[in-house]
Structures are given as structure tokens and as C-alpha cells.
Amino acid sequence: MVNVTMADVAEKAGVSKSTVSQYLSKRYEYMSVETRKKIEQAIKELDYRPNVLARSLKQKRSSTIGVIVANIMHSFSTEICRAIEDYYQEQGMNVILCNTDEDGDKEKSYIEMLQAKQVDGMILFPTGKNKSLYKKLTKQRIPILFVDRKVEGVHTDTVVANNADAVYQAVKHLADQGHRKIAILTAPLTISSRIDRVEGFKRAVQELGLDSSRDLTINCEIGQIRGRLQSLLSREDKPTAIIAGNDLVLMEILAYIKENRIRVPEELALLVFDNIPFAHLLSPTLTTISQPSAEMGRAAGRLLHERIKAEQPSDQQPPREMTYECTLIVRESSQGGIRP
Amino acid sequence: MVNVTMADVAEKAGVSKSTVSQYLSKRYEYMSVETRKKIEQAIKELDYRPNVLARSLKQKRSSTIGVIVANIMHSFSTEICRAIEDYYQEQGMNVILCNTDEDGDKEKSYIEMLQAKQVDGMILFPTGKNKSLYKKLTKQRIPILFVDRKVEGVHTDTVVANNADAVYQAVKHLADQGHRKIAILTAPLTISSRIDRVEGFKRAVQELGLDSSRDLTINCEIGQIRGRLQSLLSREDKPTAIIAGNDLVLMEILAYIKENRIRVPEELALLVFDNIPFAHLLSPTLTTISQPSAEMGRAAGRLLHERIKAEQPSDQQPPREMTYECTLIVRESSQGGIRP
DNA sequence: TCAAACAGATAAACCGATTTAGTAAATCGG
DNA sequence: CCGATTTACTAAATCGGTTTATCTGTTTGA
């Protein structure tokens, strides 16, 4: 038999489909032990496995959620995805993974695909380029949750790191080491996490009375970082410390540093936002700002799940925004570099 | 209207469901331009989106494939997954991602879940612990494909790297640099890729007439690597070069080297199997064996897809095994280390 | 003793599409 | 002008489950 259905089981057990269905959903209340045994037996003999598509169709839920990530190659994203996946596995649910490369069109087509697939909810690293679509989703009561980035004007659950404060602490740490001229390099300020990082930077510079020249804040495409670094570091009054906005920016900076044989931290202190797997193995070891990715991923999974479960009764709680604190892990690259 | 169905569209357009269905599948043959326009209009006005679950139920295919990966945190795995995802996006299909942590039970439960979800096929990094289940799947004509690892006795499409030859070339390279005592460290030999790497190592040692002491081949759990390294390197006749079996092993080795201030490549040459994102940024830069992960992922996607499409006509081609060559990227860590 | 309650099970409707078999009207060929 | 074909469209069955209403008997309660 190619495909065993519930009808086959029912026939073999000598009962009706309805009873088999009751058995499967473990509603044994009005069922004789005898019947139960017969069904059990029939299922085993036929190696029956229910078709969840049919179930989902009727129940109007698919036990599947969609995760739309900007770039899975980013280790922070991978860690979040993994945590989400772990959470939903425990809950007996599945995760469809989608990758947008920060492309708004791809994001849109994925969202529509996931909707067509009747996912119970979506977790997204929003590109921010489809605001009206996000809003439409919330209006249609499709549970969505943003992670890593907030989107202004869209009211839904959000899980982010305290980017601003983390950078503030980082700048403070550098200032404590005697640095007065600190630069920050990030990718373009298209998403809230980057904006917040720069904001924390500016606030710290302000409050701590550091050099607040405009050109110590650089936001550009990855490909242009080398060039910007070049001009930044060839100036007379060049910065003594640099904060890399994420792991990809860091790679560029490290390459530049290696090429130009810049000594870290003696000539230039270095600090990165993001957990770098090799941070403790580089020479010098790298000071990092670590985001609690596993906790954030789990929280995202849990929060969305609560929304999904609460969807039936119309107890509409206001959107929650969870902010996770980061940890500054001080290593060699940011310590004892400059002579006051 | 909460959920627009095809019936709603049909009513609005003043035609039958059947005609709408024809329209959706672009079978315009026997349809007046007028009708077509009316349907178009109705769909737009209602913002109708077909329910793919219903479609899948009837058509007995879900346009979804399952990917079961041993450990998504492994960068090689992530790269493969990304390539698979890219491929299926282009094909208008979705990917459900599952993570097993090399746990056979998890793998089994995922396989069953995916089957229940009626996936059109599965790509797996097999743990190797569910042979009978793999066989059952192939017997049931459910298209499955193995990637990274072969499984003896299970006849299905497989995409792997030429692990043996890659290591052979690596050993040759080290021998060319004058090394006679080379060690290889890998995780336990539970999967074919690791077994093949060791085999390539042994063959090279044999053919090139290098030191073939048994204890230069170490296979142990990640947690034990430090200890094994300790005893390996405290011997009088210690090896002058080490090959790390994968990125996780490398991390342990690098940590050990850093702690014990071993100079690379002067005291010890180092070479890793796997593409390490920081390879060119470490000091010294690291010699690596790079697997063409993107090509392998795409190939896996394409091959499985061909199987899926060919499933309807009963043209059963024999299983294909695609082997991809790796590239030895020589950097500082393996060059000019020893004095003959 | 008779209606109400209950235990155990089922028939049939339903979820939202696809697909098959068929129908009515228009067109065609001889 | 009539039967055959073609065109344009539809009713109804189907996919494989869930769910609701219902249907027998058997207990129970007053």
C-alpha cells in the first residue's frame, strides 16, 4: 500500500474514521479499552502516519512558523535561528527558513509565500523596506515578531539587544584606557540596530567629553570601508581607537590592519560589536561586545508562540518589546594601548 | 473578510471555482478574455491568495523540502544550507530546516515529522545512526539525498567532497616542506567524511614514506583534544606538523598553541580541513583545505529536485554520487617552518 | 416506571483547493 | 440543415483529515 490513510486504519480496526481521529488526538474519554487497543494495533500494523497537511487544512493552523533572516551567514543570525529552531522542536513545531540578503523584494515574496503556506506566525529580521506589508500583517492578525531590529510605526512584539547602551559602555571602557579620539565604523544606517549603536556612541562621546568630530562616525557599504579607513588613519589627528559595528566590518578592518602592519593595541585599539568565534584566538585577542543570541532566539520563539496560542481567545495584549543587555568582553585589543 | 477563498473569488467574478482554478494554473486555453479579466479583477479586489495547504493536499506534493543538518553552527553546514535555500527559492519552493546535533533520535523524529508534512524530498547530513530508516525511505520512493557523508549500504544520491584526496594533497604539501612526522587530529570516526580524511592521510604517509606511527592519527571527542595534544607534543619525537580535521578541532588546537606559546610554523606547522572565515586574518595566516560548499549545496538542491520531478514517470535512474574536489589554500602556517 | 443522563461510537459536513466528467451554445463540414 | 466538433464553462468528486450532530443502548434518579 503506497499511502495509508485514516480510512484504512478505521477499516482494519473495524471502527469509524471519527473514532480513529479521537484516538489520535488522545481523547480517550468515551472509548472502550478494547477499541483503543484495536486502533493501536491497526496503526502499528499499517505503519500509519497521519497527513498533517489535511489536519492543518481543517484546523487552520500548520504548526509551522517562518523565519526570515537578513543573512544567515552572519554568525549572530545563525545563533538566533538555531535557538528558535531548538525552541520549536521542543514544541513539536517546524521552522521554514528564508534568507533575504537585505533585499526588500525577496522579503516581500517570502512573506507572501509563508502566508500562502498558512504558517502560524513569522519571526523576521526586518529589512525595514516593507513597512506597509508589515502593517497589513498585523492588521490581519497574523502573529509576527521582529528580532534584532525595531521598525518604527509597526506595533508588534520585538526582541532586540540594548545596542545603544552596549556601545556606550564600550566607549566608556576605551575612555577609561585613556582614549579621547574614538571612531566607529558601521554599515549604512538603514536598520535600527545600527542606528542605536551610533546613537550610544554619540551619547557617550558627548557625556564623556571626547572628541566629537563628525568624521569619527563612519557609515558606509562594506566595500568602501578600506578606503574610508585609509583616509581616516592617514590624518594627523587620527583616532587611537576604533569600534567595528559588526563582524563583517571587522573583517575589513582586520585585513587593513594586517596589510598595513598597524600594531594593536599600541597604535590603534580595536573593539567589535558581535560575538566573534575567533576573538580569543587572534593576536592580539579581540575585545568584543557579545549579544545573548541564544536567549534572544529562545525569547523570540517563546513570545511568538504565546501570541499564536492566545490568538483564539481575543485577549489582545499590547506589543511587547524585550531588550537584552550585551556583555563587554575585554581582551587584549583594547587594553593598555596608549601613553597618556 | 478574514479569509478569502477561491469560492469568494468565483462568486465575485460570476464564474465557477473550477474556472478560477484554471485561471490560477494559467490554463487560459478555453477561457474568454472577458472571463479572464473579471477573475483578475476579483482577485485583486479581494486580495486573494490561494491556500497552498489545500493545493498540496490534493496534488500530493507540498513544494517543500526538508533539510536535516547535523550542526548548523558549523560554517560548512551553514554555507551548504544557504546554497540549498537559494536554489529552492529560485524554484519557488521552501525549505524546512532541522538541526540534529548528531543525535540519531532527533534525526529520526525529524524525518518522521517531515514525512508527515508531506515534503517532496529531504537532504540530510546523515548521522548514520538510522540506516534502516534511510532504507525504508528509499524503498517508499521518498527522494532523499545525502550530503557531506556517504552511508554504506543505502543507495541514494550523494554529494560529497573528495576528502581523501584533499588530505592526501595536504600531506604532500607538508612533505614538500620537509615534514616527515605529521599528525592528524579528528573527531571520532563515526561518519564517512572523517573516515575518508584519515584514509587519505594514511595513504599519503604510506606512499610518501613518512613516519607512520599509529599514534600520529588521533580520533577523539572535542573535549579530549587538549589532553591528547598535550601528550602528543611533550614527546621527544613529536610531530612537526598537524592537520586539524575540522574547524572545531582547530579551535581547540589554536587555544592550546596560544596557551603554550608554540610558534607556528617554526615549531609546528598547522593546516586545517574546512574553510575558516578568519584564516587569512590570524597570525600566522592559516593554510586551509577549502570545500566548494556553495557548489555542493546547489548541486544537492538540483539533484534532489531532478529526482522529485522524475518521480511521476517511473524512470528510475541509478543513484548518483557526486564528488567535489577541494582546494588547498597555502598560507603562512604551513610554510618554511622546519630546518632540514 | 419512565424520562433523563450517559457511554460508546458513527455519519456526514467541512477545510480550500484540483480535477474529471459533463453540458450548453456556437461553429463547422458535407 | 443536421450531426459532429469545438469553445467556454461548471457540478461534483476528491485529497485526508477534524468536528459536529446524532444515534443506539444502558444506567440512573425521582
XYZ file of C-alpha atoms (C1' of nucleotides) in Angstrom:
740
model
C 0.000 0.000 0.000
C 1.542 3.255 -1.084
C -0.277 5.651 1.162
C -2.035 4.533 4.276
C -4.889 6.811 5.282
C -7.072 7.054 8.304
C -9.829 5.238 6.441
C -7.536 2.239 6.054
C -6.823 2.209 9.753
C -10.518 2.542 10.537
C -11.395 -0.346 8.295
C -8.697 -2.582 9.691
C -9.686 -1.793 13.249
C -13.361 -2.187 12.436
C -14.313 1.282 13.634
C -15.132 4.597 12.024
C -12.742 7.335 10.918
C -14.125 9.544 13.649
C -13.057 7.135 16.338
C -9.582 6.857 14.903
C -9.374 10.612 14.856
C -10.455 10.725 18.508
C -7.781 8.192 19.306
C -5.107 10.229 17.552
C -5.986 13.349 19.453
C -5.859 11.276 22.630
C -9.483 11.901 23.539
C -9.990 8.521 25.106
C -12.894 9.611 27.321
C -15.704 7.743 25.655
C -13.750 4.923 24.169
C -13.553 1.369 25.388
C -10.123 -0.016 26.155
C -10.884 -2.673 23.599
C -11.435 -0.204 20.757
C -8.348 1.663 21.771
C -6.265 -1.490 21.560
C -7.670 -2.382 18.173
C -6.824 1.015 16.759
C -3.372 0.935 18.290
C -2.792 -2.427 16.682
C -4.077 -1.353 13.263
C -1.874 1.736 13.272
C 1.158 -0.297 14.112
C 0.455 -2.955 11.529
C -0.153 -0.498 8.736
C 2.651 1.815 9.876
C 0.170 4.646 9.613
C 1.314 8.244 9.869
C -1.280 10.993 9.695
C -1.082 13.531 6.902
C -0.538 16.832 8.656
C -1.481 18.820 5.586
C -5.027 17.524 5.823
C -5.087 18.213 9.535
C -3.709 21.708 9.075
C -6.222 22.468 6.384
C -9.111 21.692 8.646
C -7.641 23.116 11.829
C -6.414 26.244 10.167
C -3.033 26.021 11.756
C 0.051 24.414 10.373
C 2.339 24.091 13.394
C 4.919 25.771 11.246
C 6.446 29.161 11.624
C 8.516 31.104 9.154
C 11.831 32.718 9.976
C 13.010 35.382 7.591
C 16.599 36.273 8.212
C 18.579 39.003 6.523
C 21.737 36.972 6.181
C 22.219 33.516 7.558
C 25.982 33.770 7.016
C 26.117 36.284 9.821
C 27.034 34.296 12.919
C 24.643 36.235 15.138
C 21.789 35.318 12.803
C 22.795 31.685 12.737
C 22.835 31.564 16.511
C 19.397 33.149 16.752
C 17.999 30.775 14.144
C 19.403 27.824 15.940
C 17.830 28.873 19.206
C 14.477 29.437 17.517
C 14.713 26.055 15.870
C 15.534 24.403 19.184
C 12.584 26.033 20.862
C 10.081 24.987 18.224
C 11.414 21.488 18.034
C 10.605 21.140 21.725
C 7.126 22.409 20.948
C 6.637 19.915 18.159
C 6.599 22.632 15.529
C 8.650 23.301 12.421
C 10.582 26.213 11.098
C 10.781 27.295 7.483
C 13.945 29.284 6.937
C 14.214 32.118 4.448
C 17.120 34.329 3.554
C 16.634 37.822 2.141
C 20.115 39.292 1.748
C 18.521 42.529 2.997
C 16.547 42.610 -0.228
C 13.087 44.109 0.237
C 11.593 42.327 -2.765
C 12.827 38.965 -1.620
C 11.432 39.700 1.796
C 8.058 40.527 0.329
C 7.900 37.416 -1.777
C 8.884 35.279 1.202
C 6.254 36.829 3.427
C 3.604 36.104 0.831
C 4.856 32.580 0.334
C 4.748 31.920 4.050
C 1.257 33.322 4.285
C 0.136 31.071 1.468
C 1.683 28.187 3.370
C -0.530 29.145 6.301
C 2.297 29.496 8.783
C 1.100 30.174 12.306
C 3.451 33.113 12.644
C 6.672 34.683 11.441
C 9.855 35.877 13.041
C 11.751 38.379 10.972
C 14.950 40.315 10.901
C 13.111 43.063 9.031
C 14.819 44.798 6.150
C 12.549 47.712 7.045
C 11.659 48.144 3.396
C 8.137 46.722 3.545
C 6.500 48.743 6.265
C 3.051 48.722 4.723
C 3.223 44.966 4.352
C 4.257 44.523 7.990
C 1.333 46.694 8.981
C -1.032 44.713 6.816
C 0.091 41.540 8.517
C -0.523 42.922 11.974
C -3.921 44.179 10.840
C -4.757 40.705 9.546
C -3.837 39.400 12.988
C -1.049 37.242 11.656
C 1.402 36.996 14.528
C 4.741 38.459 13.570
C 7.757 39.264 15.676
C 10.778 41.377 14.878
C 14.163 40.398 16.088
C 17.408 42.368 16.152
C 15.695 45.428 14.674
C 12.762 47.594 15.583
C 10.579 49.097 12.903
C 9.171 52.499 13.672
C 5.406 52.670 13.453
C 4.755 48.927 13.294
C 3.275 47.688 16.509
C 4.295 44.145 17.194
C 6.466 42.124 19.545
C 10.137 42.855 19.211
C 13.281 41.298 20.639
C 16.405 43.407 20.451
C 19.712 43.943 22.170
C 20.404 47.114 24.045
C 22.660 48.308 21.274
C 22.957 51.876 22.433
C 23.950 51.052 25.953
C 26.388 48.365 24.873
C 28.273 50.818 22.698
C 28.071 53.419 25.451
C 29.807 51.003 27.810
C 32.355 50.162 25.166
C 33.237 53.805 24.624
C 33.459 54.278 28.368
C 35.868 51.371 28.574
C 38.030 52.872 25.854
C 37.905 56.266 27.538
C 38.994 54.621 30.768
C 42.033 53.391 28.889
C 42.820 56.987 28.038
C 41.396 57.231 24.550
C 39.966 60.612 23.563
C 39.624 60.127 19.837
C 37.453 57.137 19.111
C 35.930 56.245 15.762
C 33.019 53.950 14.954
C 32.572 52.197 11.606
C 29.303 50.625 10.631
C 27.400 49.542 7.573
C 24.767 52.024 6.316
C 22.240 53.208 8.913
C 19.255 51.503 7.363
C 18.204 49.432 10.365
C 17.561 50.304 13.978
C 20.343 48.227 15.488
C 22.969 50.190 13.604
C 21.283 53.488 14.323
C 21.143 52.661 18.018
C 24.780 51.702 18.098
C 25.762 55.032 16.627
C 23.429 56.807 18.973
C 25.019 55.151 22.007
C 28.368 56.123 20.593
C 27.413 59.770 20.214
C 25.864 59.949 23.626
C 28.983 58.521 25.247
C 31.274 60.834 23.333
C 29.127 63.751 24.415
C 28.814 62.802 28.055
C 32.417 61.811 28.476
C 33.665 64.888 26.698
C 35.574 63.039 23.988
C 36.437 64.280 20.549
C 33.115 64.604 18.772
C 34.298 65.355 15.251
C 31.677 64.332 12.747
C 34.092 62.297 10.701
C 34.792 59.864 13.512
C 31.412 58.341 12.753
C 31.600 56.426 9.515
C 28.708 54.600 7.901
C 29.281 53.051 4.534
C 28.944 49.920 2.465
C 31.316 47.105 3.330
C 33.165 47.541 0.081
C 34.075 51.127 0.887
C 35.428 50.518 4.346
C 39.027 50.091 3.242
C 39.016 53.443 1.532
C 37.421 55.238 4.445
C 39.876 53.654 6.854
C 42.740 54.713 4.664
C 41.781 58.355 4.795
C 40.786 58.175 8.444
C 44.130 56.766 9.544
C 46.380 58.839 7.347
C 45.328 62.038 9.064
C 47.479 63.833 11.532
C 44.870 63.711 14.308
C 43.824 60.150 13.679
C 41.794 58.220 16.234
C 43.530 55.967 18.716
C 40.652 53.512 18.927
C 38.084 52.061 16.541
C 34.822 50.298 17.161
C 33.711 47.916 14.425
C 29.932 47.916 14.018
C 29.664 44.221 13.254
C 31.605 41.142 12.233
C 31.692 41.932 8.534
C 33.068 45.402 9.186
C 35.641 43.828 11.456
C 36.899 41.545 8.718
C 37.642 44.557 6.566
C 39.351 46.398 9.378
C 41.451 43.406 10.330
C 42.522 42.931 6.743
C 43.528 46.578 6.529
C 45.404 46.392 9.809
C 47.260 43.307 8.702
C 48.207 44.801 5.349
C 49.465 47.985 6.892
C 51.117 46.309 9.834
C 49.345 48.502 12.315
C 50.109 47.398 15.848
C 47.069 46.674 18.001
C 46.528 47.968 20.613
C 49.738 50.036 20.663
C 48.937 52.198 17.650
C 45.242 51.538 17.496
C 42.831 49.965 19.947
C 40.116 47.775 18.464
C 36.739 46.643 19.698
C 33.931 44.843 17.859
C 30.209 44.609 18.211
C 29.264 40.940 17.786
C 30.419 37.685 19.084
C 33.395 36.587 17.030
C 34.174 32.875 17.364
C 37.877 33.520 16.899
C 38.056 36.562 19.169
C 40.113 34.782 21.819
C 42.402 33.193 19.267
C 43.515 36.204 17.297
C 46.690 38.064 18.163
C 46.020 40.213 19.984
C 42.854 38.726 21.369
C 39.864 40.849 20.489
C 37.630 42.822 22.808
C 34.038 42.157 21.849
C 30.519 43.147 22.685
C 28.616 39.918 22.968
C 24.889 39.708 22.357
C 22.996 36.957 24.180
C 21.892 35.405 20.909
C 20.684 32.106 22.318
C 18.487 33.809 24.898
C 17.201 36.252 22.325
C 16.330 33.478 19.898
C 14.549 31.467 22.558
C 12.694 34.525 23.752
C 11.604 35.315 20.225
C 10.335 31.775 19.813
C 8.517 31.819 23.125
C 6.955 35.232 22.650
C 5.648 34.453 19.210
C 4.352 31.139 20.428
C 2.417 32.848 23.199
C 0.855 35.144 20.641
C -0.101 32.218 18.476
C -1.688 30.368 21.346
C -3.510 33.488 22.507
C -4.885 34.165 19.075
C -8.056 32.113 19.544
C -9.384 33.972 22.574
C -9.361 37.605 21.647
C -7.215 38.756 24.530
C -5.099 41.148 22.597
C -2.206 42.201 24.778
C -0.205 45.225 23.749
C 3.009 44.519 21.820
C 5.968 43.668 23.983
C 9.474 44.878 23.386
C 12.167 42.848 25.038
C 15.593 44.382 25.291
C 18.590 42.245 26.132
C 21.743 43.608 27.673
C 25.020 42.845 25.967
C 28.289 41.969 27.633
C 31.573 43.714 27.036
C 34.270 41.096 26.964
C 37.526 42.910 27.447
C 40.558 41.300 25.839
C 43.942 42.491 24.653
C 42.966 44.571 21.633
C 41.559 47.396 23.713
C 43.857 47.481 26.674
C 46.952 49.428 27.646
C 47.482 50.785 24.191
C 48.117 54.456 24.514
C 50.547 56.504 26.525
C 48.742 59.438 28.133
C -13.412 39.267 5.318
C -10.960 37.257 7.345
C -10.093 34.537 4.881
C -10.762 34.914 1.209
C -11.219 31.592 -0.572
C -11.480 30.617 -4.152
C -15.246 30.396 -3.774
C -15.346 34.091 -2.860
C -13.356 34.984 -5.929
C -15.601 32.825 -8.084
C -18.710 34.461 -6.749
C -17.375 37.966 -7.184
C -16.273 37.233 -10.725
C -19.522 35.483 -11.504
C -17.862 32.228 -12.550
C -17.305 28.825 -11.006
C -14.495 27.708 -8.738
C -13.236 25.475 -11.495
C -12.700 28.398 -13.811
C -10.821 30.316 -11.157
C -8.650 27.298 -10.595
C -7.932 27.106 -14.313
C -7.024 30.741 -14.278
C -4.626 30.277 -11.389
C -2.826 27.460 -13.113
C -2.617 29.648 -16.215
C -4.597 27.262 -18.391
C -6.260 30.002 -20.423
C -6.975 27.832 -23.431
C -10.735 27.662 -23.259
C -11.384 30.894 -21.466
C -12.685 34.129 -22.876
C -10.585 37.219 -22.400
C -13.578 38.698 -20.672
C -13.750 35.990 -18.024
C -10.051 36.221 -17.530
C -10.267 39.917 -16.865
C -13.140 39.501 -14.451
C -11.224 36.928 -12.432
C -8.111 39.044 -12.458
C -10.126 41.931 -11.146
C -11.848 39.914 -8.430
C -8.552 38.514 -7.201
C -7.067 41.950 -6.983
C -10.054 43.470 -5.234
C -10.296 40.718 -2.659
C -6.519 40.447 -2.304
C -6.940 36.722 -2.733
C -4.054 34.372 -2.070
C -4.528 30.662 -2.627
C -4.162 28.315 0.294
C -1.247 26.103 -0.622
C -2.109 23.544 2.016
C -5.316 22.740 0.215
C -3.496 22.606 -3.071
C -0.775 20.379 -1.674
C -3.324 18.043 -0.165
C -4.955 17.474 -3.489
C -1.812 17.454 -5.587
C 0.124 15.278 -3.199
C 3.152 17.498 -3.300
C 3.983 20.322 -0.987
C 6.728 22.212 -2.835
C 8.649 21.951 0.365
C 11.777 20.014 1.076
C 13.347 19.204 4.406
C 16.992 19.772 5.213
C 18.331 17.891 8.191
C 21.702 19.176 9.212
C 23.963 17.770 11.899
C 25.030 21.123 13.246
C 24.075 24.432 11.773
C 26.736 26.203 13.830
C 29.350 24.547 11.673
C 30.210 27.095 8.988
C 30.425 24.480 6.245
C 26.883 23.384 7.074
C 25.602 26.934 7.081
C 27.102 27.560 3.668
C 25.552 24.409 2.244
C 22.169 25.273 3.722
C 22.325 28.724 2.290
C 23.065 27.425 -1.165
C 20.236 24.912 -0.933
C 17.890 27.632 0.209
C 18.948 29.890 -2.655
C 18.353 27.147 -5.166
C 14.875 26.309 -3.932
C 13.877 29.909 -3.684
C 14.584 30.241 -7.374
C 12.415 27.186 -7.923
C 9.559 28.629 -5.913
C 9.942 26.017 -3.226
C 10.529 26.192 0.523
C 12.999 24.640 2.857
C 12.269 23.393 6.352
C 15.448 23.395 8.373
C 16.157 20.866 11.095
C 19.129 20.501 13.387
C 20.096 17.149 14.899
C 23.282 17.766 16.872
C 24.371 14.386 15.510
C 21.653 12.839 17.632
C 20.120 9.784 15.970
C 16.846 10.051 17.850
C 16.377 13.667 16.891
C 17.153 12.732 13.321
C 14.540 10.013 13.379
C 11.877 12.253 14.814
C 12.640 14.933 12.249
C 12.458 12.504 9.377
C 9.066 11.344 10.545
C 7.854 14.888 11.061
C 8.931 15.848 7.569
C 7.227 12.815 6.124
C 4.026 13.721 7.928
C 4.371 17.200 6.468
C 4.464 15.569 3.046
C 7.741 17.123 1.989
C 8.675 16.365 -1.588
C 12.138 15.253 -0.570
C 14.867 15.530 2.030
C 18.515 16.474 2.060
C 20.414 15.153 5.001
C 23.780 15.287 6.629
C 23.161 11.775 7.916
C 24.186 10.881 11.427
C 24.469 7.353 10.070
C 22.567 6.057 13.059
C 19.271 5.329 11.306
C 20.278 3.104 8.449
C 17.113 1.062 8.429
C 15.032 4.225 8.352
C 17.034 5.621 5.423
C 16.467 2.360 3.619
C 12.781 2.437 4.354
C 12.570 5.906 2.855
C 14.279 4.864 -0.335
C 12.020 1.825 -0.516
C 8.981 4.085 -0.149
C 10.327 6.095 -3.070
C 10.668 9.235 -0.992
C 13.516 11.144 -2.627
C 16.378 11.622 -0.203
C 19.885 12.860 -0.766
C 22.918 12.631 1.459
C 25.363 15.461 1.628
C 28.846 15.601 3.151
C 28.646 11.936 4.171
C 28.040 8.664 2.438
C 26.158 5.879 4.158
C 27.296 2.393 3.334
C 24.539 0.202 2.012
C 21.970 2.920 1.407
C 21.512 3.528 -2.287
C 20.616 7.121 -2.935
C 22.065 10.286 -4.431
C 25.020 11.635 -2.538
C 27.065 14.811 -2.732
C 30.420 14.733 -1.014
C 33.837 16.309 -1.139
C 36.846 14.297 -2.152
C 38.024 14.180 1.417
C 40.661 11.526 0.951
C 42.377 13.222 -1.935
C 42.264 16.631 -0.293
C 44.092 15.328 2.739
C 46.484 13.429 0.510
C 47.411 16.684 -1.228
C 47.739 18.423 2.102
C 50.142 15.816 3.408
C 52.079 16.024 0.186
C 52.355 19.771 0.607
C 53.653 19.339 4.144
C 56.085 16.686 2.992
C 57.318 19.062 0.303
C 58.105 21.500 3.079
C 60.290 18.825 4.618
C 57.969 17.390 7.238
C 58.373 13.684 7.977
C 56.338 13.423 11.159
C 52.823 14.631 10.537
C 49.841 14.103 12.832
C 46.140 14.310 12.090
C 43.500 15.084 14.706
C 39.837 14.476 14.057
C 36.608 13.947 15.902
C 35.510 10.301 16.273
C 35.361 8.285 13.046
C 31.597 7.875 13.003
C 30.935 9.404 9.612
C 32.389 8.818 6.177
C 33.926 12.234 5.708
C 36.149 11.790 8.729
C 36.995 8.238 7.806
C 37.959 9.327 4.299
C 40.158 12.104 5.594
C 42.067 9.694 7.751
C 42.283 7.242 4.896
C 43.772 9.889 2.616
C 46.214 10.714 5.358
C 47.334 7.124 5.782
C 47.676 6.581 2.078
C 49.846 9.667 1.721
C 52.025 8.742 4.676
C 52.480 5.306 3.187
C 53.221 6.378 -0.359
C 55.483 9.220 0.608
C 57.351 7.108 3.112
C 56.659 9.335 6.107
C 56.561 8.353 9.736
C 53.575 6.051 10.030
C 53.430 5.594 13.784
C 49.941 4.678 14.859
C 49.752 7.448 17.428
C 50.068 10.205 14.859
C 46.455 9.502 13.970
C 44.246 10.771 16.736
C 40.458 10.496 16.775
C 38.676 11.660 19.875
C 35.885 13.803 21.206
C 36.436 17.542 21.035
C 36.703 17.755 24.801
C 39.649 15.397 24.878
C 41.723 17.086 22.234
C 43.675 19.261 24.639
C 44.791 16.233 26.603
C 45.801 14.267 23.542
C 47.697 17.235 22.170
C 49.482 17.629 25.468
C 50.818 14.098 25.406
C 51.494 14.194 21.674
C 53.623 17.317 21.867
C 55.501 16.555 25.041
C 57.193 13.538 23.479
C 60.778 13.537 22.338
C 59.895 12.592 18.761
C 56.919 14.898 18.448
C 55.418 15.701 15.065
C 56.478 18.854 13.211
C 53.110 19.350 11.556
C 49.475 18.845 12.473
C 46.355 18.611 10.360
C 43.129 19.626 12.088
C 40.209 17.516 10.927
C 37.685 20.334 11.016
C 37.022 23.811 12.344
C 36.012 22.718 15.826
C 39.165 20.680 16.246
C 41.109 23.670 15.027
C 39.684 25.892 17.738
C 41.000 23.524 20.370
C 44.390 23.284 18.749
C 44.694 27.041 18.381
C 43.756 27.541 22.003
C 46.397 25.034 23.062
C 49.010 26.640 20.850
C 48.222 30.063 22.211
C 48.371 28.918 25.803
C 51.661 27.147 25.356
C 53.174 29.816 23.153
C 54.080 27.364 20.464
C 55.456 29.156 17.425
C 53.714 28.380 14.138
C 55.086 27.351 11.716
C 58.588 27.390 13.249
C 57.930 24.796 15.911
C 54.809 23.307 14.464
C 53.188 23.608 11.061
C 49.407 23.753 11.021
C 46.817 23.004 8.382
C 43.030 22.733 8.674
C 40.309 20.942 6.824
C 37.442 23.412 6.358
C 37.034 26.913 5.225
C 37.789 29.179 8.175
C 36.490 32.722 7.716
C 39.359 34.139 9.741
C 42.064 32.016 8.140
C 43.684 34.933 6.357
C 43.474 37.168 9.395
C 45.113 35.018 12.010
C 48.797 35.314 12.767
C 50.223 33.424 11.114
C 47.660 33.110 8.371
C 46.273 29.609 8.212
C 46.649 27.061 5.468
C 43.254 25.534 4.781
C 41.544 22.898 2.717
C 38.517 24.587 1.263
C 35.423 22.670 0.259
C 33.291 24.155 -2.507
C 30.305 24.423 -0.209
C 28.190 26.692 -2.383
C 28.540 24.405 -5.402
C 27.897 21.355 -3.296
C 24.754 22.874 -1.816
C 23.428 23.916 -5.202
C 24.228 20.523 -6.658
C 22.418 18.821 -3.811
C 19.393 21.010 -4.411
C 19.435 20.420 -8.142
C 19.944 16.673 -7.915
C 17.152 16.189 -5.434
C 14.911 18.386 -7.493
C 15.542 16.257 -10.565
C 14.607 13.181 -8.590
C 11.431 14.824 -7.394
C 10.420 15.858 -10.873
C 11.233 12.441 -12.279
C 9.209 10.688 -9.631
C 5.953 10.742 -11.595
C 7.205 8.876 -14.648
C 8.797 5.710 -13.369
C 12.181 6.320 -14.935
C 14.266 5.222 -12.024
C 17.853 6.171 -12.682
C 20.545 4.625 -10.542
C 21.749 6.715 -7.596
C 24.347 9.292 -8.462
C 27.339 10.115 -6.317
C 28.891 13.492 -6.964
C 32.342 14.112 -5.589
C 33.721 17.610 -5.396
C 37.395 18.401 -5.319
C 38.707 20.594 -2.532
C 41.301 23.303 -2.813
C 44.413 23.572 -0.724
C 44.931 27.222 0.124
C 48.508 27.543 1.232
C 49.191 30.313 3.720
C 51.839 31.005 6.318
C 51.044 28.367 8.920
C 52.383 25.525 6.815
C 55.357 27.082 5.099
C 59.055 27.281 5.732
C 58.773 26.019 9.240
C 61.346 23.354 9.690
C 65.095 23.220 9.218
C 66.005 20.017 7.378
C -41.669 3.054 35.767
C -40.357 6.447 32.699
C -37.630 10.270 31.398
C -33.129 11.977 31.702
C -28.265 11.206 31.583
C -24.536 8.932 29.841
C -21.314 5.832 27.455
C -19.551 4.492 23.061
C -19.490 5.105 18.572
C -20.677 6.968 13.867
C -22.459 9.570 9.538
C -21.877 13.469 7.308
C -20.350 18.091 6.746
C -16.281 20.638 6.345
C -11.459 22.733 5.354
C -9.964 25.004 0.293
C -8.104 23.796 -3.276
C -7.728 20.429 -8.030
C -9.556 17.583 -11.435
C -12.754 14.842 -14.064
C -16.689 14.293 -16.456
C -20.001 16.646 -18.481
C -23.210 20.379 -20.505
C -24.914 24.118 -23.375
C -24.054 27.022 -27.089
C -21.544 28.192 -31.156
C -19.265 26.681 -35.252
C -18.274 23.599 -38.942
C -18.458 20.268 -42.791
C -20.853 17.912 -46.217
C -29.990 21.514 -42.415
C -28.221 18.141 -39.304
C -24.815 15.716 -36.742
C -20.047 16.378 -35.173
C -16.747 19.244 -33.186
C -15.128 22.996 -30.670
C -15.470 26.552 -27.219
C -16.433 28.185 -22.704
C -17.667 26.940 -18.570
C -19.463 24.157 -14.452
C -21.099 20.449 -10.983
C -19.410 17.258 -8.248
C -15.937 14.137 -6.628
C -11.644 14.148 -4.381
C -7.477 14.799 -1.242
C -7.130 13.052 4.162
C -8.022 14.554 7.910
C -11.387 17.099 12.070
C -15.626 18.152 14.093
C -20.480 18.351 14.965
C -24.706 16.419 15.341
C -26.823 12.252 16.004
C -27.826 7.582 17.130
C -28.154 3.399 19.990
C -28.258 1.146 24.116
C -27.586 1.175 29.102
C -27.826 3.415 33.747
C -29.527 6.408 36.892
C -32.838 9.110 39.544
C -37.245 10.545 41.382
